[in-house]
CSV table of C-alpha atoms in Angstrom, one decimal:
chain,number,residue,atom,x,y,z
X,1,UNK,CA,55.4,-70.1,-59.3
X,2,UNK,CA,54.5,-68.5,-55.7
X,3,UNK,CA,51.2,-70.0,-54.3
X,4,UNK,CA,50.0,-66.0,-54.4
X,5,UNK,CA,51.1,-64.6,-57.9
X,6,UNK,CA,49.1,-62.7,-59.4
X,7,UNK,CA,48.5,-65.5,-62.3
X,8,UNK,CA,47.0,-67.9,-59.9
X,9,UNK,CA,43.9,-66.1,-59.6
X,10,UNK,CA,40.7,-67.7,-62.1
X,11,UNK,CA,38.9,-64.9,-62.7
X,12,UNK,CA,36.9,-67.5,-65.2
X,13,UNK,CA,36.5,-69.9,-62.7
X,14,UNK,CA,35.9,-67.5,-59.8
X,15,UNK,CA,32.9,-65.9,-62.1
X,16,UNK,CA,31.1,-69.2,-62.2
X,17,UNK,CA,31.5,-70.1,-58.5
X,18,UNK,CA,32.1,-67.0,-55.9
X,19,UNK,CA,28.8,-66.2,-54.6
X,20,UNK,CA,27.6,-64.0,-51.7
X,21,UNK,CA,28.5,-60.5,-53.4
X,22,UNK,CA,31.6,-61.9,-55.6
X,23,UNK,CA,32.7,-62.0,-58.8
X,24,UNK,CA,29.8,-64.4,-59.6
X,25,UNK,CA,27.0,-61.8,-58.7
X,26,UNK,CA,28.2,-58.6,-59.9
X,27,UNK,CA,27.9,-57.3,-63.3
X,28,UNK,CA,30.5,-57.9,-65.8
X,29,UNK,CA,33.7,-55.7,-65.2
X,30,UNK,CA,32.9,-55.0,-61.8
X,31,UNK,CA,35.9,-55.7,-59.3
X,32,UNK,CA,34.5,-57.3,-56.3
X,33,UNK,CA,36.3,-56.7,-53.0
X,34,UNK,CA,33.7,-57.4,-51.2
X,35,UNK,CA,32.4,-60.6,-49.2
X,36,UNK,CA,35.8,-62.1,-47.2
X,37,UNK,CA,36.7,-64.5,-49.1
X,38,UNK,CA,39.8,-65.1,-50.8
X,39,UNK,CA,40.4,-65.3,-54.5
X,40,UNK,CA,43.0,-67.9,-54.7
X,41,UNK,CA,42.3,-71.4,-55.1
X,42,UNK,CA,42.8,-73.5,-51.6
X,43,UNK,CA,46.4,-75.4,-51.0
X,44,UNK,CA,47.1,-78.4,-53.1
X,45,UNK,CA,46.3,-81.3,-50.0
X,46,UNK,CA,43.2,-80.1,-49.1
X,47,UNK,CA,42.1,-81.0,-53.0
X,48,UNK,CA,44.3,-84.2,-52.4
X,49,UNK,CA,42.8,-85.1,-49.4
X,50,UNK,CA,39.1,-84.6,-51.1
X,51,UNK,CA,40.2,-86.3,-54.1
X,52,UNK,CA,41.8,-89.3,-52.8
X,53,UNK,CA,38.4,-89.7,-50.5
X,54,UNK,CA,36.1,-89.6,-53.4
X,55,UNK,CA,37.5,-92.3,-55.2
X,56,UNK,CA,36.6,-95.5,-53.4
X,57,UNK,CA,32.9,-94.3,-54.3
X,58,UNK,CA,31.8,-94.8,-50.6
X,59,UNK,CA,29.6,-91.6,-49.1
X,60,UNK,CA,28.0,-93.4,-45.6
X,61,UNK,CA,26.9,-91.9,-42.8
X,62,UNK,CA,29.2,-90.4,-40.5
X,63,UNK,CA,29.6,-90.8,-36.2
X,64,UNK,CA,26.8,-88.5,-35.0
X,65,UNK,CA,29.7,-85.9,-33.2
X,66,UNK,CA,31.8,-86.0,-36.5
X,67,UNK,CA,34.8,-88.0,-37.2
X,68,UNK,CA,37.1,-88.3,-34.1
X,69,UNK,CA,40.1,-87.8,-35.8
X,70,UNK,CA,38.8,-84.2,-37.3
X,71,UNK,CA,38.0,-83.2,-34.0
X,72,UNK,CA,41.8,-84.3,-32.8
X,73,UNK,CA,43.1,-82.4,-35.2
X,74,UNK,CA,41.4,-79.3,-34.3
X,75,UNK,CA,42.0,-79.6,-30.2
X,76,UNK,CA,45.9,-80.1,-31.5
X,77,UNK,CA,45.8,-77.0,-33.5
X,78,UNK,CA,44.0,-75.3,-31.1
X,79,UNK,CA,46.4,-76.1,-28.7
X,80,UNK,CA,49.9,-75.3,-31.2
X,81,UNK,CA,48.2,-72.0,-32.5
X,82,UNK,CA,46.5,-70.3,-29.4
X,83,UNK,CA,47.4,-72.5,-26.6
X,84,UNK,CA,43.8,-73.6,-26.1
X,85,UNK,CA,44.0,-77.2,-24.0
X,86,UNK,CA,40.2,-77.8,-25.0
X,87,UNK,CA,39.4,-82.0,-24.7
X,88,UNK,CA,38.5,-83.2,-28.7
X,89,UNK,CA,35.9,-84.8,-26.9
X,90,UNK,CA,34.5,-81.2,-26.2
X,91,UNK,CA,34.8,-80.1,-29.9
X,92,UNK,CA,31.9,-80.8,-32.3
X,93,UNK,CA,32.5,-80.3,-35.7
X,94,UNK,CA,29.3,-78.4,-37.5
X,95,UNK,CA,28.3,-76.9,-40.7
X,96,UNK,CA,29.9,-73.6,-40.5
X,97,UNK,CA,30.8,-71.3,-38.0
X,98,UNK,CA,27.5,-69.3,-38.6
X,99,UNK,CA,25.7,-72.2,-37.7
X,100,UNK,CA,27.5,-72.4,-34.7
X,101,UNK,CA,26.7,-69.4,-33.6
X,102,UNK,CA,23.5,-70.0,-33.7
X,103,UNK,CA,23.5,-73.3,-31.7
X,104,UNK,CA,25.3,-71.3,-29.0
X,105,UNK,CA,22.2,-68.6,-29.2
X,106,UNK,CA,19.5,-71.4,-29.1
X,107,UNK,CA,21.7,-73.2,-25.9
X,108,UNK,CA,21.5,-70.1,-24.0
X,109,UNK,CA,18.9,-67.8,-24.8
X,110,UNK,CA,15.3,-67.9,-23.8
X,111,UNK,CA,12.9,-66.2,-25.4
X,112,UNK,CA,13.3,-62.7,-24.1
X,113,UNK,CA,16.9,-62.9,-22.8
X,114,UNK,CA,19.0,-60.4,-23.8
X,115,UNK,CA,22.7,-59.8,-25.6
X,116,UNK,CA,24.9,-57.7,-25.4
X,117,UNK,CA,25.9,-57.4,-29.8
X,118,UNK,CA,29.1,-54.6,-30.0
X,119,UNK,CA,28.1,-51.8,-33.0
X,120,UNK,CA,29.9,-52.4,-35.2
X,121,UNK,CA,30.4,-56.4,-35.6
X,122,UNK,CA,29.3,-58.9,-38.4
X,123,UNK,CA,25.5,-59.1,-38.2
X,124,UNK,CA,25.7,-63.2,-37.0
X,125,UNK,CA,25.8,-62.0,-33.8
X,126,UNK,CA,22.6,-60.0,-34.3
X,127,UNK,CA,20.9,-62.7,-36.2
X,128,UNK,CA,21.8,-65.6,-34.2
X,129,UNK,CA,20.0,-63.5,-30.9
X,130,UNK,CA,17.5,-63.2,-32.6
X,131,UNK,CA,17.0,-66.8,-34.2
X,132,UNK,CA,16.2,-67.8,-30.6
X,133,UNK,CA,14.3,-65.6,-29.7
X,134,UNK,CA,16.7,-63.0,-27.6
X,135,UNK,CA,16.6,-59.5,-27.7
X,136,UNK,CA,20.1,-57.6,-29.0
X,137,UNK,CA,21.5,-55.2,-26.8
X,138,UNK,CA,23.7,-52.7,-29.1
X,139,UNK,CA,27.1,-51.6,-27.0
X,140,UNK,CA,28.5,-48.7,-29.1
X,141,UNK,CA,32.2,-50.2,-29.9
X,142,UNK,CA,34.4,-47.6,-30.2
X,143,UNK,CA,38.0,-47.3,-30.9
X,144,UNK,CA,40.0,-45.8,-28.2
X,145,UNK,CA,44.0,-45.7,-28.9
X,146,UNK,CA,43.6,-48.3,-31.2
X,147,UNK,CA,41.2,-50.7,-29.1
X,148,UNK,CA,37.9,-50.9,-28.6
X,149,UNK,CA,37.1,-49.1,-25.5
X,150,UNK,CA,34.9,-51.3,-22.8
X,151,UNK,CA,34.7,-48.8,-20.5
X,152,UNK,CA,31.1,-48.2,-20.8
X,153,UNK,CA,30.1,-52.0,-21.2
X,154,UNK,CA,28.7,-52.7,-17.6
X,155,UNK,CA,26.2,-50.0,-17.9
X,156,UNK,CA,24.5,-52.3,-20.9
X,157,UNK,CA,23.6,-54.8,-18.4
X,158,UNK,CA,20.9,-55.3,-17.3
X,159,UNK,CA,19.2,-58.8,-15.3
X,160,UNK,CA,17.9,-60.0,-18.4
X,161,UNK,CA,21.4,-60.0,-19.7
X,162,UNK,CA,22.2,-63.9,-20.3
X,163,UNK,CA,25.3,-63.6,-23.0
X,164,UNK,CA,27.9,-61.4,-24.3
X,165,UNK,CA,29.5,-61.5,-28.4
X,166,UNK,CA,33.2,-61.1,-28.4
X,167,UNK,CA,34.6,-61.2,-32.0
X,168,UNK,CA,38.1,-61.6,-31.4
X,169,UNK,CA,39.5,-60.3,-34.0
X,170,UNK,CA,37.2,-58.1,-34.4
X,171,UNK,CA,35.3,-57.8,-38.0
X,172,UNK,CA,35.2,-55.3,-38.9
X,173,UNK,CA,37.7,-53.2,-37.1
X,174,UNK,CA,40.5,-55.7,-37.1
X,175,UNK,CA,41.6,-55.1,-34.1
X,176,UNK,CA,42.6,-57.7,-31.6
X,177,UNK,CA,41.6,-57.8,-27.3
X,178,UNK,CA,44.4,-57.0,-25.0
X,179,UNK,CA,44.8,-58.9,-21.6
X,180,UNK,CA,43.1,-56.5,-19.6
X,181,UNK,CA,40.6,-56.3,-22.2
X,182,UNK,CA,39.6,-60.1,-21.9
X,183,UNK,CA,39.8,-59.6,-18.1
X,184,UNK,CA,37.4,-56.8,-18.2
X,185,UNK,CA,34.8,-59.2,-20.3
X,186,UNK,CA,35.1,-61.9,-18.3
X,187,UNK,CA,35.0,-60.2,-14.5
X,188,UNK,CA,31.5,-58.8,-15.9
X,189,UNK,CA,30.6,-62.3,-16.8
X,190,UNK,CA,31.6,-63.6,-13.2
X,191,UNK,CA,29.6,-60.7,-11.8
X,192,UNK,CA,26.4,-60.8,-13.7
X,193,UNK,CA,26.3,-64.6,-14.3
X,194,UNK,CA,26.6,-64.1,-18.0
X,195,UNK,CA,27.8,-66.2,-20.9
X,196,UNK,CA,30.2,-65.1,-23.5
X,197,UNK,CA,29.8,-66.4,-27.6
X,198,UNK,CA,33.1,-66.6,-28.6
X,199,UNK,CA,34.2,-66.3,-32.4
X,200,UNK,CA,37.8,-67.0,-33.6
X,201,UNK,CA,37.0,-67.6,-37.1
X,202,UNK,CA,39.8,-64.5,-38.1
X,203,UNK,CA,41.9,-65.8,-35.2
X,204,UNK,CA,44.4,-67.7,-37.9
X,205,UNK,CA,44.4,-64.1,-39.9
X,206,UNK,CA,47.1,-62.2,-37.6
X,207,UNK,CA,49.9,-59.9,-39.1
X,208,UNK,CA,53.3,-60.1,-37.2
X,209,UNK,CA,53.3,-57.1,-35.5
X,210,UNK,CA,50.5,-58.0,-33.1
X,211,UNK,CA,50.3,-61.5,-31.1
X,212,UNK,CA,46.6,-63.4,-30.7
X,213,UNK,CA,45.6,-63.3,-27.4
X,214,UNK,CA,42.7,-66.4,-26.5
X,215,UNK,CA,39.6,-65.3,-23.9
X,216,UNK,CA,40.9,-69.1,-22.9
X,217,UNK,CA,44.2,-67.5,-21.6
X,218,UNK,CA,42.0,-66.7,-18.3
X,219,UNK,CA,42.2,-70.2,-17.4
X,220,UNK,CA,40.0,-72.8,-18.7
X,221,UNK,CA,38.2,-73.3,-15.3
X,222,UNK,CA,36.8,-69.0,-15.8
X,223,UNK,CA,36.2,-70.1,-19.4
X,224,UNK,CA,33.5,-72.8,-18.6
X,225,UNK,CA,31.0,-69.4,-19.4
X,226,UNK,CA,32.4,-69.6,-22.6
X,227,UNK,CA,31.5,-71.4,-26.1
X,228,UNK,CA,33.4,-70.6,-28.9
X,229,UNK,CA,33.4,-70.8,-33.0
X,230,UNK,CA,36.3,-71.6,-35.3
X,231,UNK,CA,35.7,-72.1,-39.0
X,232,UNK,CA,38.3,-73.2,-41.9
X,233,UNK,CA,36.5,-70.5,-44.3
X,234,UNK,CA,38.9,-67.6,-43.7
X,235,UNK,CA,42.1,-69.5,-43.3
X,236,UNK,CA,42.2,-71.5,-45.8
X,237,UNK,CA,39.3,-70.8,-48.5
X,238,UNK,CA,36.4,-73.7,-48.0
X,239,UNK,CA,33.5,-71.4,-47.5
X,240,UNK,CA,31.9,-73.7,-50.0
X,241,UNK,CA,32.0,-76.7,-48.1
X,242,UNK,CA,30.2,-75.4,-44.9
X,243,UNK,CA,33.0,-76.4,-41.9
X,244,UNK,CA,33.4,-75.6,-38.7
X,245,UNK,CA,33.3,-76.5,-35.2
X,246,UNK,CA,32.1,-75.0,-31.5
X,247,UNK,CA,33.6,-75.7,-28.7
X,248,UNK,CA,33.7,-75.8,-24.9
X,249,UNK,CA,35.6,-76.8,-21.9
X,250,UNK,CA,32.1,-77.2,-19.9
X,251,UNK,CA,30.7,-80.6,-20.4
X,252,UNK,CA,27.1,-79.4,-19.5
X,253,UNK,CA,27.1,-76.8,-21.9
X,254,UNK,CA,28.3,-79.0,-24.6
X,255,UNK,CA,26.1,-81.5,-24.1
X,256,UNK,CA,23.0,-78.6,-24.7
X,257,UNK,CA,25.1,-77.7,-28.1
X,258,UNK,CA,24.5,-81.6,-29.2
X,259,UNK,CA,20.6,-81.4,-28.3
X,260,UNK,CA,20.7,-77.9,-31.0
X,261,UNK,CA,23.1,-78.5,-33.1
X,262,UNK,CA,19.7,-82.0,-34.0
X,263,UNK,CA,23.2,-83.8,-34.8
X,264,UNK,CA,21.9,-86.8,-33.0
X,265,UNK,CA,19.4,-87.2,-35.2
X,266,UNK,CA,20.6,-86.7,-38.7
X,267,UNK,CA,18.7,-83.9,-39.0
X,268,UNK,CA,21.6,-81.7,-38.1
X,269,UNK,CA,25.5,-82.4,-38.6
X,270,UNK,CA,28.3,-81.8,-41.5
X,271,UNK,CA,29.2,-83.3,-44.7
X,272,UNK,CA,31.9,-86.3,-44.8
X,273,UNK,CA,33.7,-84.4,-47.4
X,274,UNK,CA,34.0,-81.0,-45.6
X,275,UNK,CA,35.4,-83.0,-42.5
X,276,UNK,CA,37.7,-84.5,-45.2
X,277,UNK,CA,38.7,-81.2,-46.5
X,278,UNK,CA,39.1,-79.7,-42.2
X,279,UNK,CA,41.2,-82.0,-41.2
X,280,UNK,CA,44.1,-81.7,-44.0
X,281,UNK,CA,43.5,-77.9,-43.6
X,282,UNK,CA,44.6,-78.6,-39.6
X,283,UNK,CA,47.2,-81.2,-40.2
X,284,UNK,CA,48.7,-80.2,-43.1
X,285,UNK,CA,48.0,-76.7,-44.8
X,286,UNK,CA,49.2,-74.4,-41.9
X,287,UNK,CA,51.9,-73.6,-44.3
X,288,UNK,CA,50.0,-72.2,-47.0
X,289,UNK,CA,48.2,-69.6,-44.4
X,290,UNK,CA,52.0,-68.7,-43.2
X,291,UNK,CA,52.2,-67.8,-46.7
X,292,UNK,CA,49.1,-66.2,-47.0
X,293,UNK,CA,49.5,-63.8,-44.4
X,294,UNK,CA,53.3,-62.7,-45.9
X,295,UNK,CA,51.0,-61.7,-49.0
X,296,UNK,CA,48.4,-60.1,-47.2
X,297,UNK,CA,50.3,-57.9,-44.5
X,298,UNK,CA,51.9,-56.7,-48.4
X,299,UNK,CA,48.4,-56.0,-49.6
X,300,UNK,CA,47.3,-54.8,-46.2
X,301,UNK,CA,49.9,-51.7,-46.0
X,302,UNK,CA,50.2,-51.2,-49.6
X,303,UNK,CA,46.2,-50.4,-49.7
X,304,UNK,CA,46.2,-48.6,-46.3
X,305,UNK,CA,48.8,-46.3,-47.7
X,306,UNK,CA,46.9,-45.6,-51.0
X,307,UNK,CA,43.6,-45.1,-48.7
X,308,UNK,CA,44.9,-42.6,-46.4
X,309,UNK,CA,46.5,-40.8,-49.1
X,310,UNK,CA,43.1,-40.3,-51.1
X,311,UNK,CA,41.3,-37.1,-49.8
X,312,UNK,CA,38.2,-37.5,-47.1
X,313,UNK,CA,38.7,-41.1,-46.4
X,314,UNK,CA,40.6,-42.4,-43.7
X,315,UNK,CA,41.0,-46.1,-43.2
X,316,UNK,CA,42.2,-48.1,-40.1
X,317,UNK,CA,45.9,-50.5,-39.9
X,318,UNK,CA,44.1,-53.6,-38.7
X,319,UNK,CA,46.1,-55.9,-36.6
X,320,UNK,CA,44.1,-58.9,-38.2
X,321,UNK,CA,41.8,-60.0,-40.9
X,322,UNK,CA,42.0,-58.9,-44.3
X,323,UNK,CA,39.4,-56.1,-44.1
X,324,UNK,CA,39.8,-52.5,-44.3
X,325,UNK,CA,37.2,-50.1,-42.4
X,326,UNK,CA,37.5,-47.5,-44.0
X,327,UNK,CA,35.2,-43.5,-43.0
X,328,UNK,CA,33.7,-42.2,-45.6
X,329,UNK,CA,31.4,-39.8,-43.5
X,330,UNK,CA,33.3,-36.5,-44.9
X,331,UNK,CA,31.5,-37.2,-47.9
X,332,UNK,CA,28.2,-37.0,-46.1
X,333,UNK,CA,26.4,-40.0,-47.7
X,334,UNK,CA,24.8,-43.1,-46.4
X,335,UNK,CA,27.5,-45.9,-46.6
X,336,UNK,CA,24.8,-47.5,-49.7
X,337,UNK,CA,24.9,-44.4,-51.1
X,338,UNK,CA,28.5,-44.5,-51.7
X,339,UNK,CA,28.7,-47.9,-52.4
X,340,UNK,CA,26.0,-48.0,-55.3
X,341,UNK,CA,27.8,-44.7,-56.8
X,342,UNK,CA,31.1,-46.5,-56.7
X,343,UNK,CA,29.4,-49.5,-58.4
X,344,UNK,CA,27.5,-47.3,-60.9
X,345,UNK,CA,30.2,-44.9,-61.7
X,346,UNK,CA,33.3,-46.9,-61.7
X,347,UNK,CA,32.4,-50.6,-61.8
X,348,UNK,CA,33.8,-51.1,-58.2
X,349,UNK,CA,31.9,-53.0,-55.4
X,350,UNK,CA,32.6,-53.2,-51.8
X,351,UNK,CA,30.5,-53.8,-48.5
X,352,UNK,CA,28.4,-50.9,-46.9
X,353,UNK,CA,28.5,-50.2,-43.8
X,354,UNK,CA,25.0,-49.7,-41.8
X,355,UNK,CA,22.3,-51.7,-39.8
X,356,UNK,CA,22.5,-54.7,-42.5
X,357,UNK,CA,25.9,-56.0,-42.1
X,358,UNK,CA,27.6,-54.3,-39.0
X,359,UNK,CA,25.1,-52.1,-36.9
X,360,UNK,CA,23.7,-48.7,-37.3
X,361,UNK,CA,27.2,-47.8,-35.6
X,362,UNK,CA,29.0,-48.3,-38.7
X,363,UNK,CA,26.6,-46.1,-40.9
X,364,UNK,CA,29.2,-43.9,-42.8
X,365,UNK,CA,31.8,-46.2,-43.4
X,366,UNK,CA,32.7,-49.0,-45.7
X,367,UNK,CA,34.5,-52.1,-46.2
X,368,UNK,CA,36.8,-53.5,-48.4
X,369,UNK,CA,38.6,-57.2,-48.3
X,370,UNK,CA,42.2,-57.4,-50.0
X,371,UNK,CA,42.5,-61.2,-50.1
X,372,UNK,CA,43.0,-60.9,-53.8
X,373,UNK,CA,46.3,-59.9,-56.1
X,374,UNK,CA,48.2,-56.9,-55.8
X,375,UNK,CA,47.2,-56.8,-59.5
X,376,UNK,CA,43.2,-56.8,-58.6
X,377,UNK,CA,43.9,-54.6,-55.9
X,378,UNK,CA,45.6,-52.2,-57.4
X,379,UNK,CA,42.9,-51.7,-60.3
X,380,UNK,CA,40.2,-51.9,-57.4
X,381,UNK,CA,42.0,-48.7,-55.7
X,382,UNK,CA,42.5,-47.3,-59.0
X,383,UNK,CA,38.8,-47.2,-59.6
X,384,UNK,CA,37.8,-46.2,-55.9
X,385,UNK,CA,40.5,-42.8,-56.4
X,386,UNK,CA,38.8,-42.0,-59.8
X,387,UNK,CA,35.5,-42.1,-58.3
X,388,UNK,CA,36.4,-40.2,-55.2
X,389,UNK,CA,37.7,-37.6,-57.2
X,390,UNK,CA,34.1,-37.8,-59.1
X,391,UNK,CA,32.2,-37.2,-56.0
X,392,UNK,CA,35.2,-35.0,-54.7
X,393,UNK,CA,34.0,-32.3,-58.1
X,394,UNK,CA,30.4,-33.1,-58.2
X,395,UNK,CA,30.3,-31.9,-54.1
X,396,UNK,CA,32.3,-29.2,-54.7
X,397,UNK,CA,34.6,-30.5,-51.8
């Protein structure tokens, strides 16, 4: 049986464990394609790998800066995948790229600093400038011939600026930087003494037709500004066991992610297990994400297709991810609106756009993930063309 029939989804399972707006917090027959996260269960080592560590009963302390030989594993991948040459020795392994994010926030910021968040982006950004006490500086990202247009960015600084967010790929657009667009980012850092949070957590997620492109393709010697995230979530399915990692190629800055991250004194760090369960996902499991994103670039164009075929919607190709932003404004609702009448009406739930999760910039559109079946899909798509055709009559549209 292929790793992503439909038949290998446990919808029983799935309703007991998948949190965070999933199938085990919405009502019963509601499809969920909401929170990114995928619904199939993660590739046969990394349960191996967990397994085979349980058994000797032993659950010790680990090194303070995680266990070398995860973080080897990472700077190799790092290097294979995106050409990254970052030292392992640079790399600290941490609970989740979210708290990662906010270690870079706390390193940098003061309380008053500003950063520069793009509108729309997942709300970490926001929330992590805040945590320490920054103020958020809201750069309308919009979409120019595909891209998000940076033309406007420099007028957004300001001398308080102290840090940029680059999502690359984006969430929730999709869409990945070009060369001149990293250039563009980074000359505004050399000019204004800035620092750039870097997230690559989707940076696995990339559909054929387009080719990743790292901010550390600058040269690692510009990128000393930068810290990045990478997480194992999105690529392989271990939200649940809280992995990830930040990194740098500036040994002054990492050593101010340490005194944050309060790894040196237990307070902080990540579970042996989860560091268990990372490093078969790097060595091993690279595989299962090739096959992964064959089934998603199906799901991707299949749904976009049926999107843009249903009347007053219009939803974006991304290059990477597996999220769809979709416009709803011709309906003239708040993105909750829709979203609650979707739920209510025809037992369908998927992320609202708005201040909460994106930015006020993404008010009037919605999201949906597709890291399910073509099966699940299909009857999620089914359910959002009834209901459009519901609000489509009840309008008069």
């Amino acid at each position: 049986m292929a790793l992503f029939d439909g038949s290998n989804v446990k919808i029983d399972v799935l309703k007991k464990r998948a949190f965070n707006y999933r199938w085990a917090e919405v009502p019963e027959g509601v499809i969920p394609l909401t929170a990114a996260d995928p619904d199939y269960p993660v590739a046969p080592e990394i349960r191996e790998a967990m397994m085979e560590y349980v058994q000797d009963g032993y659950f010790s302390y680990t090194p303070k800066l995680g266990y070398p030989e995860f973080a080897a594993s990472i700077a190799r991948r790092l290097k294979d995948r995106k050409g990254e040459q970052i030292d392992p020795a640079l790399i600290l392994p941490i609970d989740s790229a979210a708290r990662g994010m906010y270690v870079i926030a706390e390193t940098v910021l003061k309380p008053g600093d500003e950063m520069i968040v793009f509108d729309p982006v997942d709300y970490l950004f926001r929330e992590s400038c805040l945590a320490a006490g920054g103020k958020v500086v809201l750069f309308p990202a919009r979409l120019k011939d595909g891209y998000i247009d940076l033309s406007e960015l420099e007028s957004y600084i300001t001398p308080r600026t102290r840090m940029i967010g680059l999502c690359n790929p984006h969430n929730p657009y999709g869409v990945l930087y070009r060369p001149q667009d990293l250039e563009h980012i980074m000359s505004l850092c050399e000019k204004h003494d800035m620092y750039i949070m870097n997230d690559e957590i989707w940076s696995d997620i990339v559909f054929p037709e387009e080719k990743f492109l790292s901010i550390y393709s600058l040269g690692n010697e510009r990128c000393r500004r930068v810290m990045s995230v990478f997480g194992f979530s999105k690529s392989f399915g271990i939200a649940g066991l809280r992995a990830g990692c930040v990194y740098t190629t500036n040994e002054e800055l990492f050593a101010g992610i340490i005194d944050n991250a309060d790894v040196m004194s237990t307070a902080g760090g990540i579970a042996s297990i989860s560091q268990i369960a990372g490093t078969a996902c790097m060595d091993k499991c690279y595989y299962w994400v090739e096959e992964f994103l064959a089934h998603l670039k199906k799901n991707r164009d299949y749904a976009v297709d049926r999107l843009n075929a249903m009347p007053y919607i219009k939803a974006y190709r991304p290059h990477a991810t597996y999220l769809l932003y979709v416009d709803i404004r011709d309906f003239g609702m708040k993105s909750e609106e829709f979203t609650d009448y979707m739920k209510e009406k025809v037992r369908l739930a998927v992320v609202s756009g708005g201040e909460k999760f994106f930015g006020p910039g993404s008010e009037g559109y919605i999201r949906i993930c597709f890291a399910t079946s073509r099966e699940i899909l299909a009857e999620g798509l089914d359910r959002l063309e009834k209901g459009i055709a519901m609000l489509v009559k009840e309008k008069n549209l």
